[in-house]
CSV table of C-alpha atoms in Angstrom, one decimal:
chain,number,residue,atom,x,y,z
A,1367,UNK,CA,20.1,-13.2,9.5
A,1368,UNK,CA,17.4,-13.2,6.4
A,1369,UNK,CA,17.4,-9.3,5.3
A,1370,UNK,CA,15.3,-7.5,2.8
A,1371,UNK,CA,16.0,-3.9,2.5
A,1372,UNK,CA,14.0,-1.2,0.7
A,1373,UNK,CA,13.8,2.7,0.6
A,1374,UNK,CA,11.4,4.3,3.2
A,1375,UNK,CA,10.5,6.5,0.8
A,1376,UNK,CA,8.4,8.4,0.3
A,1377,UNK,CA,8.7,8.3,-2.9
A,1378,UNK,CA,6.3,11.1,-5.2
A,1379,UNK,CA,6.0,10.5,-8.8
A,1380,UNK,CA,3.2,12.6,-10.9
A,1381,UNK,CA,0.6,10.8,-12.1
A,1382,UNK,CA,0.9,9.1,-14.9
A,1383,UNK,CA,4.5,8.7,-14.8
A,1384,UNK,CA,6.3,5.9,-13.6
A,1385,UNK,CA,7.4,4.5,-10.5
A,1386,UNK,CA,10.5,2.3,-9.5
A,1387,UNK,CA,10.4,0.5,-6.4
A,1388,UNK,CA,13.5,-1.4,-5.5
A,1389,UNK,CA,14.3,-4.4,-2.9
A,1390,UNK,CA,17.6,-6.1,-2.6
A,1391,UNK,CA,17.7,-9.1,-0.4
A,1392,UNK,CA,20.3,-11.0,1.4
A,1393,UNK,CA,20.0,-15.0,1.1
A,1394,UNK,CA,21.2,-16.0,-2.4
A,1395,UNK,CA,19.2,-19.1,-2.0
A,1396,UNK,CA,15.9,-17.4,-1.9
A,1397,UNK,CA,13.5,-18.5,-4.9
A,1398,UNK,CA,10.4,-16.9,-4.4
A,1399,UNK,CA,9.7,-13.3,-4.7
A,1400,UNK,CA,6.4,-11.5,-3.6
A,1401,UNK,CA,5.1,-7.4,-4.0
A,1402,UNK,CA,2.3,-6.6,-2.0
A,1403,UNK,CA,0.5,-3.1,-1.4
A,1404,UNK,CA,-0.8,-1.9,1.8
A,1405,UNK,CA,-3.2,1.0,1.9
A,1406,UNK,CA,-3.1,2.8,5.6
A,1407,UNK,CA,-5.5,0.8,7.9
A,1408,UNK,CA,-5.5,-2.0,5.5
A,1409,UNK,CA,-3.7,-5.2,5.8
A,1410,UNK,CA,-1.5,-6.4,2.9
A,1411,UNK,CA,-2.8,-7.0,-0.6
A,1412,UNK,CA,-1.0,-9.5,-3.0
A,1413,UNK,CA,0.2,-7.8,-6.2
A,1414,UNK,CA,2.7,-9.9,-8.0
A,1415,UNK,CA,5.1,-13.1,-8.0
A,1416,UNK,CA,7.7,-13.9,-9.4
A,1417,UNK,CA,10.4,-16.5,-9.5
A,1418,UNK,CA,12.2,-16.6,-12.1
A,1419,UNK,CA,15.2,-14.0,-13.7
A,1420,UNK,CA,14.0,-11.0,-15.6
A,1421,UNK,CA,10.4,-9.6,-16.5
A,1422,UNK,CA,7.2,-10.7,-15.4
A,1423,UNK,CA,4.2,-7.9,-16.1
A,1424,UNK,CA,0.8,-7.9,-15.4
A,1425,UNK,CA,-1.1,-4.6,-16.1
A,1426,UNK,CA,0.5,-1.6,-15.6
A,1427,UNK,CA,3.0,-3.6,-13.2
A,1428,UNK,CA,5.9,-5.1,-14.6
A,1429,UNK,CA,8.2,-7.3,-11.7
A,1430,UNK,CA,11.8,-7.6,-12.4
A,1431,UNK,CA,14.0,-9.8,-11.0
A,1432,UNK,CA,18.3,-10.3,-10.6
A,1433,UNK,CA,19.5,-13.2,-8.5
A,1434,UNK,CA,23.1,-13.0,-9.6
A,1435,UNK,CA,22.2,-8.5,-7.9
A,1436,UNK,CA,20.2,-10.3,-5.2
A,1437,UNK,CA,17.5,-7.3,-6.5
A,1438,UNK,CA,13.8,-7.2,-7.6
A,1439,UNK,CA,12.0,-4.3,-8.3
A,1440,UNK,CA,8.5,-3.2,-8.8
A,1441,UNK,CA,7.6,-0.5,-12.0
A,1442,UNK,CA,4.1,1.2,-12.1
A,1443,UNK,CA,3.2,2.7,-15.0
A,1444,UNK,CA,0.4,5.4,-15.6
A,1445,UNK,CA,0.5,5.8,-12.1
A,1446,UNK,CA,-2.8,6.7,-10.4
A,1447,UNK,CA,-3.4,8.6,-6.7
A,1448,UNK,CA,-5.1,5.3,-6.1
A,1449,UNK,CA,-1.5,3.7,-6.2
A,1450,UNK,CA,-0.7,6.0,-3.3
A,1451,UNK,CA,0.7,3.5,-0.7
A,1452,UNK,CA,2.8,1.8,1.1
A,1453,UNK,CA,4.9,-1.0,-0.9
A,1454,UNK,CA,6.2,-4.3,0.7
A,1455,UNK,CA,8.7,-7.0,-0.4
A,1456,UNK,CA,8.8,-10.1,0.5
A,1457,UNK,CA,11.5,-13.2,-0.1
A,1458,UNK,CA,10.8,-16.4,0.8
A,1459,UNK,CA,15.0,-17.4,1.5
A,1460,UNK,CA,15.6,-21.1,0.3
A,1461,UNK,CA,14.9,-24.1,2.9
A,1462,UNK,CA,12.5,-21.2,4.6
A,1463,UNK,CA,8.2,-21.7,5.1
A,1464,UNK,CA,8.0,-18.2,5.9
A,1465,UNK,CA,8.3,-14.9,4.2
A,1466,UNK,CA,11.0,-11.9,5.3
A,1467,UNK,CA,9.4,-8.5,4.8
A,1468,UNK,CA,11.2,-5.7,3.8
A,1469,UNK,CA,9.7,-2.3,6.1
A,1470,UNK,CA,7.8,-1.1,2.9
A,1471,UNK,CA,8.9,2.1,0.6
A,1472,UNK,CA,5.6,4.4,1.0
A,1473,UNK,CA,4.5,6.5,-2.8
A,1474,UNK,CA,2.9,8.9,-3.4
A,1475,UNK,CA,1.2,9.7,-6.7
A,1476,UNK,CA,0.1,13.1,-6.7
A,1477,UNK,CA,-2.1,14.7,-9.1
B,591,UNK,CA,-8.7,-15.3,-6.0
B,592,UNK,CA,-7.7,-16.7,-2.9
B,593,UNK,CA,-9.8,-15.0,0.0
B,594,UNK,CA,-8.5,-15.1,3.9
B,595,UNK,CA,-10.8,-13.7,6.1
B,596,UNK,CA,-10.6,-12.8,10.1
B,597,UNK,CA,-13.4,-12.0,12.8
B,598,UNK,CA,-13.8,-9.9,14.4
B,599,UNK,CA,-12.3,-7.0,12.3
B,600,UNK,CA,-12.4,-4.9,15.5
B,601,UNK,CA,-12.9,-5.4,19.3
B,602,UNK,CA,-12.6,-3.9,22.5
B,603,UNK,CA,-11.9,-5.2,25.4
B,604,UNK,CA,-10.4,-4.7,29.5
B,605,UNK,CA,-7.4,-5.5,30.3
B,606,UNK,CA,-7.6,-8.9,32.1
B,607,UNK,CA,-9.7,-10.5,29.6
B,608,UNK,CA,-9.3,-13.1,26.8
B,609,UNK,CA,-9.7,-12.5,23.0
B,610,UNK,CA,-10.0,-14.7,19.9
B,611,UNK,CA,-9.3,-14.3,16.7
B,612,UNK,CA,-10.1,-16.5,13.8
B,613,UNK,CA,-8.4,-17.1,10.5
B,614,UNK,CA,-9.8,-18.6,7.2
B,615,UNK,CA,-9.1,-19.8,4.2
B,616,UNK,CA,-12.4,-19.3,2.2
B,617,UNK,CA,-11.4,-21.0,-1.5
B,618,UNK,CA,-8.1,-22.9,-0.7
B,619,UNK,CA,-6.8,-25.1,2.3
B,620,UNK,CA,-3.8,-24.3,4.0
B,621,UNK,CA,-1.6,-25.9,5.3
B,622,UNK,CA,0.5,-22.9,6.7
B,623,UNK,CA,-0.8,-19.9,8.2
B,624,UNK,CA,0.6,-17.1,10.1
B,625,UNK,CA,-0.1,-14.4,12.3
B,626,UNK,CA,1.4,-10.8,12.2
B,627,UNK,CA,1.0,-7.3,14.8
B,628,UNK,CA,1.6,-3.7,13.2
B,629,UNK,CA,1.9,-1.1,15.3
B,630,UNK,CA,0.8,2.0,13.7
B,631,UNK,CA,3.6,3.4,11.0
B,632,UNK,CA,5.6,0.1,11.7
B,633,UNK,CA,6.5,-2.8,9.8
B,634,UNK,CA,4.7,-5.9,9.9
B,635,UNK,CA,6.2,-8.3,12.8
B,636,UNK,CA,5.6,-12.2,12.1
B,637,UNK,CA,4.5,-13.5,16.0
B,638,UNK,CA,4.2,-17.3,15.0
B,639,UNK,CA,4.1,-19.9,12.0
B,640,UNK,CA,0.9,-22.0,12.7
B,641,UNK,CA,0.8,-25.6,11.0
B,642,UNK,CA,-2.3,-27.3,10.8
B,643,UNK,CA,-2.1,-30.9,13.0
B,644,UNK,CA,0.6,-29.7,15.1
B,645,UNK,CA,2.3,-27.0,17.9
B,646,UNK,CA,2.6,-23.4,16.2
B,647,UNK,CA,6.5,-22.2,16.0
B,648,UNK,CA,6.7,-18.7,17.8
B,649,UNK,CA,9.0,-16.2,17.0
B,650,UNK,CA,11.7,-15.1,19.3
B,651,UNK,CA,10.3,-12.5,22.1
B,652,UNK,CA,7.0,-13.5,21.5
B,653,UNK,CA,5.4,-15.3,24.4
B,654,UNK,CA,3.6,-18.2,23.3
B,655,UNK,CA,1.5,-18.5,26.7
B,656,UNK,CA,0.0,-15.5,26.1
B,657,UNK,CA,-0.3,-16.0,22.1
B,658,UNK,CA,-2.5,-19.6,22.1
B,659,UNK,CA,-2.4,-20.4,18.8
B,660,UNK,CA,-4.6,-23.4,17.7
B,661,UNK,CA,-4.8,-24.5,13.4
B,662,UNK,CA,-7.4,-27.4,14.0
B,663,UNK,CA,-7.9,-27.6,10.2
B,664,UNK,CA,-7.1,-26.9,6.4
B,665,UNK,CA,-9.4,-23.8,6.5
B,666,UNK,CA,-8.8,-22.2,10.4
B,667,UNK,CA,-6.6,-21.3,12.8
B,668,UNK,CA,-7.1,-19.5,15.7
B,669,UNK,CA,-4.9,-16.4,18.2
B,670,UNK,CA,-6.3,-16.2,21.8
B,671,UNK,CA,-4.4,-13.0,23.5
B,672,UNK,CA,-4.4,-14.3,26.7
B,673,UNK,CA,-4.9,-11.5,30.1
B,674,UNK,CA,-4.9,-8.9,27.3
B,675,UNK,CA,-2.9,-5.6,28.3
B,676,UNK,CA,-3.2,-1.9,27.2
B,677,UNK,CA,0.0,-2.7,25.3
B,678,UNK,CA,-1.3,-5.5,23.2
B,679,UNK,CA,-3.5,-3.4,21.3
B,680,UNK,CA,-2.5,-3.4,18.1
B,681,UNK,CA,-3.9,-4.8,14.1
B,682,UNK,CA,-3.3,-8.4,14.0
B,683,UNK,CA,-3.1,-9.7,11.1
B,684,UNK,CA,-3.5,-13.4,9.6
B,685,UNK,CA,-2.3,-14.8,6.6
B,686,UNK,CA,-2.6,-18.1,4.5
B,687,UNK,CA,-0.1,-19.9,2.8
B,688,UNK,CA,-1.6,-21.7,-0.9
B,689,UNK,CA,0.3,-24.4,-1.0
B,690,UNK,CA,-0.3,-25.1,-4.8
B,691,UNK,CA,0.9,-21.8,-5.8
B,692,UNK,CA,3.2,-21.4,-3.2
B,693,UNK,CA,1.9,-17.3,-2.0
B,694,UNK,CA,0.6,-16.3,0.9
B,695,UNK,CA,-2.4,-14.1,1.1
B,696,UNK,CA,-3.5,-12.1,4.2
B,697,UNK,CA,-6.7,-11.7,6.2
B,698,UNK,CA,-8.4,-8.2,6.5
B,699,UNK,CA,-6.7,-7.8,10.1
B,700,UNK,CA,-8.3,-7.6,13.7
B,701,UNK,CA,-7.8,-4.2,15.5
B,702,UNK,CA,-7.6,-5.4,19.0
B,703,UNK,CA,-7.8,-2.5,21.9
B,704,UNK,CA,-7.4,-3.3,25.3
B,705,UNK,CA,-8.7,-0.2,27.7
């Protein structure tokens, strides 16, 4: 059984602090790593990739990654109310054509 | 970016009846699409893995007589809720894979009720 487990949250942060959003995963063949936001109503929005160990940013969102941790984790900075929702990870396990979802940490960035 | 889109975005219907949805890829083909439910506060649940050219692979508990799933091309595929029921309401959502850059990227969704 493919896993991907995050915290339910909710997590609150102030705005214009940072938040940490974490994902560990269970196949250690997985390669492809995937962060997507998902206001409420809204279907899922593609934020950031990433594949390879360490840092990848883009904007105020930097995507890390461990594969020897089996972890990747999502950082906001200068967080915004607008940011308030509902996080999803996704791991494509190796050998897989789908993604496995992890059930989403909500934030919440209040003012 | 890589756009998906879905129609219709919202629909009613009566229990008995038949409804379509449709799935495209607008800027890239794909290959790969799939189609999720969410129940409201729930996670998403993948229902089937539709490949263009050939029979959709369903995922366990999900009845694929009732889920018709049809990728005719690169750009479309298709989810016919068949005899809808009350409990099938739910946001169905499609999504796309880009085969070049190897991400998926979802349609706006489809809020099917069934009265």
């Amino acid at each position: 059984q493919k896993e991907v487990e995050q915290n339910s949250g909710p997590l609150s942060v102030p705005e214009g602090a940072i938040a940490s959003l974490n994902c560990t995963y269970s196949d250690r063949g997985s390669q492809s790593f995937f962060w997507y936001r998902q206001y409420s109503g809204k279907s899922p929005e593609l934020i950031m990739f990433i594949y390879s160990n360490g840092d990848k940013e883009d904007g105020r969102f930097t995507a890390q990654l461990n594969k020897a941790s089996q972890y990747v984790s999502l950082l906001i900075r200068d967080s915004q109310p607008s940011d308030s929702a509902t996080y999803l990870c996704a791991v494509k396990p190796g050998g897989y054509n789908k993604l496995i979802f992890g059930a989403g940490t909500r934030l919440a960035v209040h003012p | 970016g890589a756009v998906v889109s879905q129609h219709p975005s919202r629909v009613i219907c009566k229990s008995g009846t038949s409804v379509k949805i449709e799935c495209r890829s607008l800027d890239f083909q794909a290959t790969t699409m799939f189609w999720y439910r969410q129940f409201p506060k729930q996670s998403l649940m993948l229902m089937a893995t539709s490949n263009e050219g050939s029979k959709a692979t369903y995922e366990q508990g999900v009845e694929k007589d009732k889920f018709l799933i049809n990728h005719a091309s690169l750009t479309l595929s298709t989810l016919t809720v068949t005899s809808a029921h009350p409990e099938d309401s739910s946001f169905y959502i499609c999504s796309a894979r880009d085969l070049y850059a190897d991400t998926q990227y979802f349609g706006p969704g489809t809020r099917l009720t069934v009265l």
